[in-house]
GROMACS .gro file of C-alpha atoms in nm:
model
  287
    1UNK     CA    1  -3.757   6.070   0.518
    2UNK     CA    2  -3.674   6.289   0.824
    3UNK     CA    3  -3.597   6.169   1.133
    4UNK     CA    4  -3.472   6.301   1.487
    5UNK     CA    5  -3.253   6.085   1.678
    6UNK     CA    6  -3.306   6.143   2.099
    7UNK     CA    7  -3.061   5.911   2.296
    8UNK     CA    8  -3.066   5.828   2.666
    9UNK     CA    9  -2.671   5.746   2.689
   10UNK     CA   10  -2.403   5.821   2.522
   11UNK     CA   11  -2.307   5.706   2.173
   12UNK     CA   12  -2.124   5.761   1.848
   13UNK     CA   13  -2.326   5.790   1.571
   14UNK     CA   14  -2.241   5.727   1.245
   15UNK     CA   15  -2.374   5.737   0.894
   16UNK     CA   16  -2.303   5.690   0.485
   17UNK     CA   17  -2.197   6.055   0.528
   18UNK     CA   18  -2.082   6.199   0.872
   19UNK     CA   19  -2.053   6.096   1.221
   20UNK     CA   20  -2.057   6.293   1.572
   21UNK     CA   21  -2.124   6.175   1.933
   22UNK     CA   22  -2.407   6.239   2.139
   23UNK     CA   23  -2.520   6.264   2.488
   24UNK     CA   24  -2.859   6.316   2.668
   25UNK     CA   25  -2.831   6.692   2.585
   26UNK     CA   26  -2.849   6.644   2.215
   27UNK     CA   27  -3.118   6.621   1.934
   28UNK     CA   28  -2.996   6.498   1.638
   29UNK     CA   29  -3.162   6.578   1.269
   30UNK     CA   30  -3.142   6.304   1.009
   31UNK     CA   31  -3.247   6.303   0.659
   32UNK     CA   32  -3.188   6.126   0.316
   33UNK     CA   33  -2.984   5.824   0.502
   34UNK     CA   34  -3.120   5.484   0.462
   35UNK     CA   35  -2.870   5.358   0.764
   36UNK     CA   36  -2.783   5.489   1.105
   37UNK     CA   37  -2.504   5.310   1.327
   38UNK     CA   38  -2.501   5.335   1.682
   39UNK     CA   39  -2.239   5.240   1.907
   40UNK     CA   40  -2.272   5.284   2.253
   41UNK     CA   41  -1.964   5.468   2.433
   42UNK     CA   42  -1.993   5.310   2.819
   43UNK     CA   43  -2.162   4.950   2.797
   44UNK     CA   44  -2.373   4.794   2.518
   45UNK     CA   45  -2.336   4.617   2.178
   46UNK     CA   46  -2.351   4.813   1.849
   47UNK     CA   47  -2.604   4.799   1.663
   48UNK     CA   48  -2.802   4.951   1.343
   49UNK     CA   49  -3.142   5.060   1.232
   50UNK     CA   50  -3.237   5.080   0.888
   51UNK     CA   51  -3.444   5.390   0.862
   52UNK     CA   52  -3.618   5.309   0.526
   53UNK     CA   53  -3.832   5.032   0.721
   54UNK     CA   54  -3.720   5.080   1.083
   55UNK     CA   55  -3.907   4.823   1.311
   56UNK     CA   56  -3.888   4.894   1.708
   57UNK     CA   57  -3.709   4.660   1.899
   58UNK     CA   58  -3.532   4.645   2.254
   59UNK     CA   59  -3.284   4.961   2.162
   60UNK     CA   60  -3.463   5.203   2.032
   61UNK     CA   61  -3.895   5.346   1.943
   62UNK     CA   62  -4.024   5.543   1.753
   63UNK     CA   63  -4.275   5.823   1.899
   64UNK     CA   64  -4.447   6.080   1.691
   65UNK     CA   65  -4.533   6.397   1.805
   66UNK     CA   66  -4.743   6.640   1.550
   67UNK     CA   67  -4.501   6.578   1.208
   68UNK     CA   68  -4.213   6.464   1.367
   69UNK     CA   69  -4.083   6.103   1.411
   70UNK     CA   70  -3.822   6.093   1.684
   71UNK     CA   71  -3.621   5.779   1.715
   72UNK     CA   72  -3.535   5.706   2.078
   73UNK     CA   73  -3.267   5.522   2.170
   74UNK     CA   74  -3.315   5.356   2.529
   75UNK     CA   75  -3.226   4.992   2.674
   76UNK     CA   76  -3.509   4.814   2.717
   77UNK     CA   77  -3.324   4.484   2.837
   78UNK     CA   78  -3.683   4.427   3.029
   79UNK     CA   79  -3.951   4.409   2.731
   80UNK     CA   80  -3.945   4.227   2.458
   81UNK     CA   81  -4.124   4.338   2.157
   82UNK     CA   82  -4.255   4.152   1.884
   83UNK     CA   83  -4.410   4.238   1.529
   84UNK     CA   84  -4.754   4.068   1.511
   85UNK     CA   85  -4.900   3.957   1.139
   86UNK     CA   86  -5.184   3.690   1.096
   87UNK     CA   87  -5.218   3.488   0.768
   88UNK     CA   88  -5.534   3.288   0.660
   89UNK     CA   89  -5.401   2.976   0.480
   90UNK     CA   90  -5.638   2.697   0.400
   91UNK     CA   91  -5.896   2.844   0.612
   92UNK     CA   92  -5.684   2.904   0.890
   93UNK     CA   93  -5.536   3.126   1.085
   94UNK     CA   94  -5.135   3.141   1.169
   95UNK     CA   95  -4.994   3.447   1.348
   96UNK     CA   96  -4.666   3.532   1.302
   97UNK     CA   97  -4.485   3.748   1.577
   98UNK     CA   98  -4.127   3.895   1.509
   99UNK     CA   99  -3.898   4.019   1.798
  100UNK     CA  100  -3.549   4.124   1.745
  101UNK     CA  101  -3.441   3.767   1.813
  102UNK     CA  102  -3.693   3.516   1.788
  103UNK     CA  103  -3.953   3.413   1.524
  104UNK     CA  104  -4.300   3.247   1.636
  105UNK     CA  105  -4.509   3.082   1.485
  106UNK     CA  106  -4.917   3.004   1.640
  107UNK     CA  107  -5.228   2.814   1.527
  108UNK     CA  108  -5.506   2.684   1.708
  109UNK     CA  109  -5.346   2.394   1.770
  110UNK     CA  110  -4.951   2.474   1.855
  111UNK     CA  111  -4.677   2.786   1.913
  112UNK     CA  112  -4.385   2.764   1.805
  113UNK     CA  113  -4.084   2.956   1.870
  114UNK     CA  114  -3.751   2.955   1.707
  115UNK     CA  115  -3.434   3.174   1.833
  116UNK     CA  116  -3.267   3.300   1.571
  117UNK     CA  117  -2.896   3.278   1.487
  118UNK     CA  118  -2.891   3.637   1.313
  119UNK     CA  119  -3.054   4.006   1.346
  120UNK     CA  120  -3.433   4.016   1.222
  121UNK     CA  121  -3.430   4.286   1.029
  122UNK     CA  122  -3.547   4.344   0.691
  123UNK     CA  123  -3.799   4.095   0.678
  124UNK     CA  124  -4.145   4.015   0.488
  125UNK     CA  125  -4.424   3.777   0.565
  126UNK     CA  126  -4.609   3.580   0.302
  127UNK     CA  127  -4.770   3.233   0.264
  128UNK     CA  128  -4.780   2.981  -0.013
  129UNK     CA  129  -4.992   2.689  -0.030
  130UNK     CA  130  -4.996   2.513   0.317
  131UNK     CA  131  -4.716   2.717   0.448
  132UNK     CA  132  -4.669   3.063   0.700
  133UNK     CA  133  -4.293   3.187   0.561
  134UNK     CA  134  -4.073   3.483   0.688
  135UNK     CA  135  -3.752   3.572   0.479
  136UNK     CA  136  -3.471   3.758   0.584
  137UNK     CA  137  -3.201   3.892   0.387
  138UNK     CA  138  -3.044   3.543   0.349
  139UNK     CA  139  -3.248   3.324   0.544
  140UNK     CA  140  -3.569   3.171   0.535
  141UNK     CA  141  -3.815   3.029   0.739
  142UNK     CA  142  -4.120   2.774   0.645
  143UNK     CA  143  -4.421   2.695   0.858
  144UNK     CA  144  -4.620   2.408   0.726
  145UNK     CA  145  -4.940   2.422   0.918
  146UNK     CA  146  -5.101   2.064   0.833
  147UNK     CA  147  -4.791   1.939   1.087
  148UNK     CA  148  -4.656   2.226   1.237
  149UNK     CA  149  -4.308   2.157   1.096
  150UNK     CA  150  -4.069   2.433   1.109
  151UNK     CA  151  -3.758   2.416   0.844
  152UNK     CA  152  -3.492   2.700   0.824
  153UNK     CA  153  -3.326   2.782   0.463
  154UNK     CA  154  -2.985   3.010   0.412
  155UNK     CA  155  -2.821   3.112   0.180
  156UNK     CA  156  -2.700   3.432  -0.005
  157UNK     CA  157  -2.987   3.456  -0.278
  158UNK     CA  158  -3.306   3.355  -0.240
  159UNK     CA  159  -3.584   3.356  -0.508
  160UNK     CA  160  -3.962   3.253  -0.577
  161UNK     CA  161  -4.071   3.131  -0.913
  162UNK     CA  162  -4.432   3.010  -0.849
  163UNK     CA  163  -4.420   2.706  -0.598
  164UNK     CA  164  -4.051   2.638  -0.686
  165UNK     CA  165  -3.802   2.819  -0.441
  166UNK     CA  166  -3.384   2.892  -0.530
  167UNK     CA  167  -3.106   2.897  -0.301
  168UNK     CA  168  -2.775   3.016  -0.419
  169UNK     CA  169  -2.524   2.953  -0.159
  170UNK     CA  170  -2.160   3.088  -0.169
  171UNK     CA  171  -1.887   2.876   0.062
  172UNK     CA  172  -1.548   3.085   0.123
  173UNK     CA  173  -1.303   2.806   0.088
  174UNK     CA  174  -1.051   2.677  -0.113
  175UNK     CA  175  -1.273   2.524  -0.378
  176UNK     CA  176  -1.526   2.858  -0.395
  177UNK     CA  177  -1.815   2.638  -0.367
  178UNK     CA  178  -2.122   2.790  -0.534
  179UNK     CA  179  -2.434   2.547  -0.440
  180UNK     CA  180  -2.762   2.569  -0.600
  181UNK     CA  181  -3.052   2.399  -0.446
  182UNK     CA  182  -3.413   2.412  -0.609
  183UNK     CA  183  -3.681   2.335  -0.386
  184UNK     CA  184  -4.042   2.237  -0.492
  185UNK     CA  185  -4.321   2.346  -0.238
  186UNK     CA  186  -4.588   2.034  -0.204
  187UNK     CA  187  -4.753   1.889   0.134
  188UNK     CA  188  -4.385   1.907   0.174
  189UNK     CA  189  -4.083   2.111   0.110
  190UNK     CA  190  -3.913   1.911  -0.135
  191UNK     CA  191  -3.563   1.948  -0.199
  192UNK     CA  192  -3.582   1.867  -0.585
  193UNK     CA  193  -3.234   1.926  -0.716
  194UNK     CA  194  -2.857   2.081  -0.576
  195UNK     CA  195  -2.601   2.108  -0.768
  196UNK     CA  196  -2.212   2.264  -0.674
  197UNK     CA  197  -2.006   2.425  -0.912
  198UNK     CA  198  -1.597   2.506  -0.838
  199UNK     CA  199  -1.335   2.716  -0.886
  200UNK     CA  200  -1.049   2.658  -1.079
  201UNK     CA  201  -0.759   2.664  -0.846
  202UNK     CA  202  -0.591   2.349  -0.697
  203UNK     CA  203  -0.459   2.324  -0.395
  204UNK     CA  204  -0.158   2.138  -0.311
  205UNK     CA  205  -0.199   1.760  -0.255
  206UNK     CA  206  -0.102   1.773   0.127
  207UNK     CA  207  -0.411   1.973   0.163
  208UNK     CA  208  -0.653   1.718   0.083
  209UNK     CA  209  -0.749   1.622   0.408
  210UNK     CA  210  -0.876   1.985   0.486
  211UNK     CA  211  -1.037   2.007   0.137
  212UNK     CA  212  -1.222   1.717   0.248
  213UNK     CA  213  -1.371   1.824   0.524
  214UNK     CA  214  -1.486   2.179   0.353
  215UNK     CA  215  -1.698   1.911   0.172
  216UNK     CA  216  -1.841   1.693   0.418
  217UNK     CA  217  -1.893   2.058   0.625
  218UNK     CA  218  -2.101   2.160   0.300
  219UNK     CA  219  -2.228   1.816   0.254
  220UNK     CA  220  -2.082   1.808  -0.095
  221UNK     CA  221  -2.064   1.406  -0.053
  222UNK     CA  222  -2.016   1.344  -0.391
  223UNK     CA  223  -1.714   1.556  -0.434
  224UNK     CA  224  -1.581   1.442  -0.097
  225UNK     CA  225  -1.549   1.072  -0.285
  226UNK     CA  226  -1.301   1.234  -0.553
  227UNK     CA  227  -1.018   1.283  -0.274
  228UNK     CA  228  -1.028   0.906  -0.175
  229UNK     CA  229  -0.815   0.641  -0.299
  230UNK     CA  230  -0.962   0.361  -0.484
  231UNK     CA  231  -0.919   0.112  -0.221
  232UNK     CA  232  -1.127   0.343   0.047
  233UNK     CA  233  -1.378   0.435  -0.207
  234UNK     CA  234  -1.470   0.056  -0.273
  235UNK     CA  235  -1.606   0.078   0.092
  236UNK     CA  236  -1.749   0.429   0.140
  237UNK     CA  237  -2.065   0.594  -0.050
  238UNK     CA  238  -2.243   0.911   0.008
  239UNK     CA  239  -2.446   0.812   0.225
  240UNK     CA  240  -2.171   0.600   0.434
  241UNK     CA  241  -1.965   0.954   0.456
  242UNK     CA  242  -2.261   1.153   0.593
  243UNK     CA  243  -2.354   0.901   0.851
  244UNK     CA  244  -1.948   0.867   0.937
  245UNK     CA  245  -1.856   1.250   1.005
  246UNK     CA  246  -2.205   1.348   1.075
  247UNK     CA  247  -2.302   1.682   1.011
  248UNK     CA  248  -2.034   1.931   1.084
  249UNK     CA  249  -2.065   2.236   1.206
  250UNK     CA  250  -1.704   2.370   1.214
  251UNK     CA  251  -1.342   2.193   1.225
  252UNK     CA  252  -1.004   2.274   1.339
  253UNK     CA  253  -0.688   2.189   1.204
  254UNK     CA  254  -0.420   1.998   1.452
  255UNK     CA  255  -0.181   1.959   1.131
  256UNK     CA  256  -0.245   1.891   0.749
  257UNK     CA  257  -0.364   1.548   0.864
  258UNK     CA  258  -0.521   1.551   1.216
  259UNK     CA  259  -0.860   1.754   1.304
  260UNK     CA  260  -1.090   1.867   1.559
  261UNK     CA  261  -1.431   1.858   1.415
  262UNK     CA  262  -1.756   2.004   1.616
  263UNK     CA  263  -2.103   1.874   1.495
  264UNK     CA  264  -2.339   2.047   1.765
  265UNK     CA  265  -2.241   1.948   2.079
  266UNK     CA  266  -2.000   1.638   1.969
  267UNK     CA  267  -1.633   1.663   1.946
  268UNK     CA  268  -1.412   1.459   1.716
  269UNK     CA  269  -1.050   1.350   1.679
  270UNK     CA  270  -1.006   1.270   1.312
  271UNK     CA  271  -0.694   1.160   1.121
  272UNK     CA  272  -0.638   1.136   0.783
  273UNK     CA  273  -0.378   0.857   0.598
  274UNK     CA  274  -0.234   0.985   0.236
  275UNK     CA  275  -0.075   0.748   0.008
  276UNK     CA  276  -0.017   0.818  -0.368
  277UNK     CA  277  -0.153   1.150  -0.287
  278UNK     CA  278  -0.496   0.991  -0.195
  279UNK     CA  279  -0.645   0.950   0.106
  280UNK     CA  280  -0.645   0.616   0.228
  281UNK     CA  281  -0.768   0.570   0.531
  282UNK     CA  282  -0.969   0.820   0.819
  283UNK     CA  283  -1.012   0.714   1.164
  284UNK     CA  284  -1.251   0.898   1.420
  285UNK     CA  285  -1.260   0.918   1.769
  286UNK     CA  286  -1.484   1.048   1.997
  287UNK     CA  287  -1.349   1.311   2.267
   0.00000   0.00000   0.00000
């Protein structure tokens, strides 16, 4: 599809094929690209529009004038503007309004909004049973309207088979971590089975510690156990190691043995004792 590109500052523009800057003065004609890149030359973060569903946001809109679409690039830091879709599920009705960075979620009886950790593009809007979703590229958001739960999915492929949802998630450590999660939808989300398969390679024994931690940061419990030495195993499970390290959202390495780790707001110290290339021991403390 054709499109004209009108810009109110000035910018690089870039495509698949070519590229070329722009000021005020210009009018730019684009056809037969799905993607347009913009980055702005003074002030302003780059950004992208995907022209084979483009949805206005807060940097550019799209006016039409007699058979021409013009794509307008202007900062609207003021407005915020949201995609608005109603679904009737069970006999009732849940909007759904999209802005570039926030998903909500209304019924007669709540709103509920959720700011997003990623770009909304490319999204679609469906129900299924008791639940209002919205899936992105590689996340996924469920609205159960009997309790106005919200839960958020990710993961790099998501798929529908009937009421049964699949999650393949890919972890870029040492291990490769490749975890498959099947969820059943019921009055609940159910999270029916996960599984994680691994790559072959093996990392030195010093480097247990951090190989650890990639599993308790995936919550891959089970393998977690596998690094421990017998003794420290007879007094940790599962569900002992989630409750211990909580659930971590990043960690830093001090040394092959001593870590920062971050779970939301919390910061740990956490050191790790090897013997007979085991871990033996792992004390936390708080900072």
């Amino acid at each position: 599809m054709k499109y004209f590109l009108k810009t109110t500052y000035p910018c690089l523009i870039k495509t698949d094929n070519s590229s070329c800057e722009l000021d005020e003065n210009d009018l730019l004609e684009i056809d037969d690209e799905k993607y347009i890149y913009i980055y702005p030359e003074n002030s302003g973060i780059p950004f992208y529009i995907n022209l084979s569903v483009p949805k206005e946001n807060k940097n550019f809109s799209i006016i039409r004038h007699g058979d021409k679409k013009i794509i307008f690039l202007d900062s609207k830091q003021n407005l915020k503007i949201e995609e608005k879709e109603s679904l009737n599920i069970c006999g009732k009705t849940c909007n759904v309004y999209i802005s570039d960075n926030s998903i909500t979620f209304e019924n007669n009886s709540k709103k509920l909004t959720y700011l997003c950790p990623h770009i909304n593009n490319n999204y679609k809007i469906f129900k299924i049973k008791n639940f209002a979703c919205v899936q992105f590229d590689k996340n996924l958001y469920i609205f159960n309207i009997s309790n106005n739960k919200l839960s958020h999915i990710s993961g790099d492929e998501i798929t529908f088979n009937n009421n049964l949802l699949k999650v393949i998630k890919k972890f870029n450590d040492s291990d490769e971590k490749i975890k498959t999660s099947i969820y059943k939808f019921d009055e609940e989300v159910i999270l029916e089975k996960e599984e994680f398969n691994y790559s072959q390679n093996k990392a030195p024994d010093d480097l247990l510690p951090y190989k650890t931690l990639e599993c308790i940061q995936a919550r891959d419990y089970k393998n977690a156990l596998n690094f421990l030495s017998d003794k420290l195993k007879s007094k940790i499970n599962e569900k002992s190691l989630q409750s211990f390290f909580g659930k971590i959202n990043k960690f830093l390495p001090l040394s092959t043995t001593e870590f920062i780790t971050i779970c939301g707001k919390e910061k740990k110290f956490v050191t790790f004792n090897l013997e007979n290339d085991k871990i033996d021991d792992i004390l936390i403390d708080d900072l």
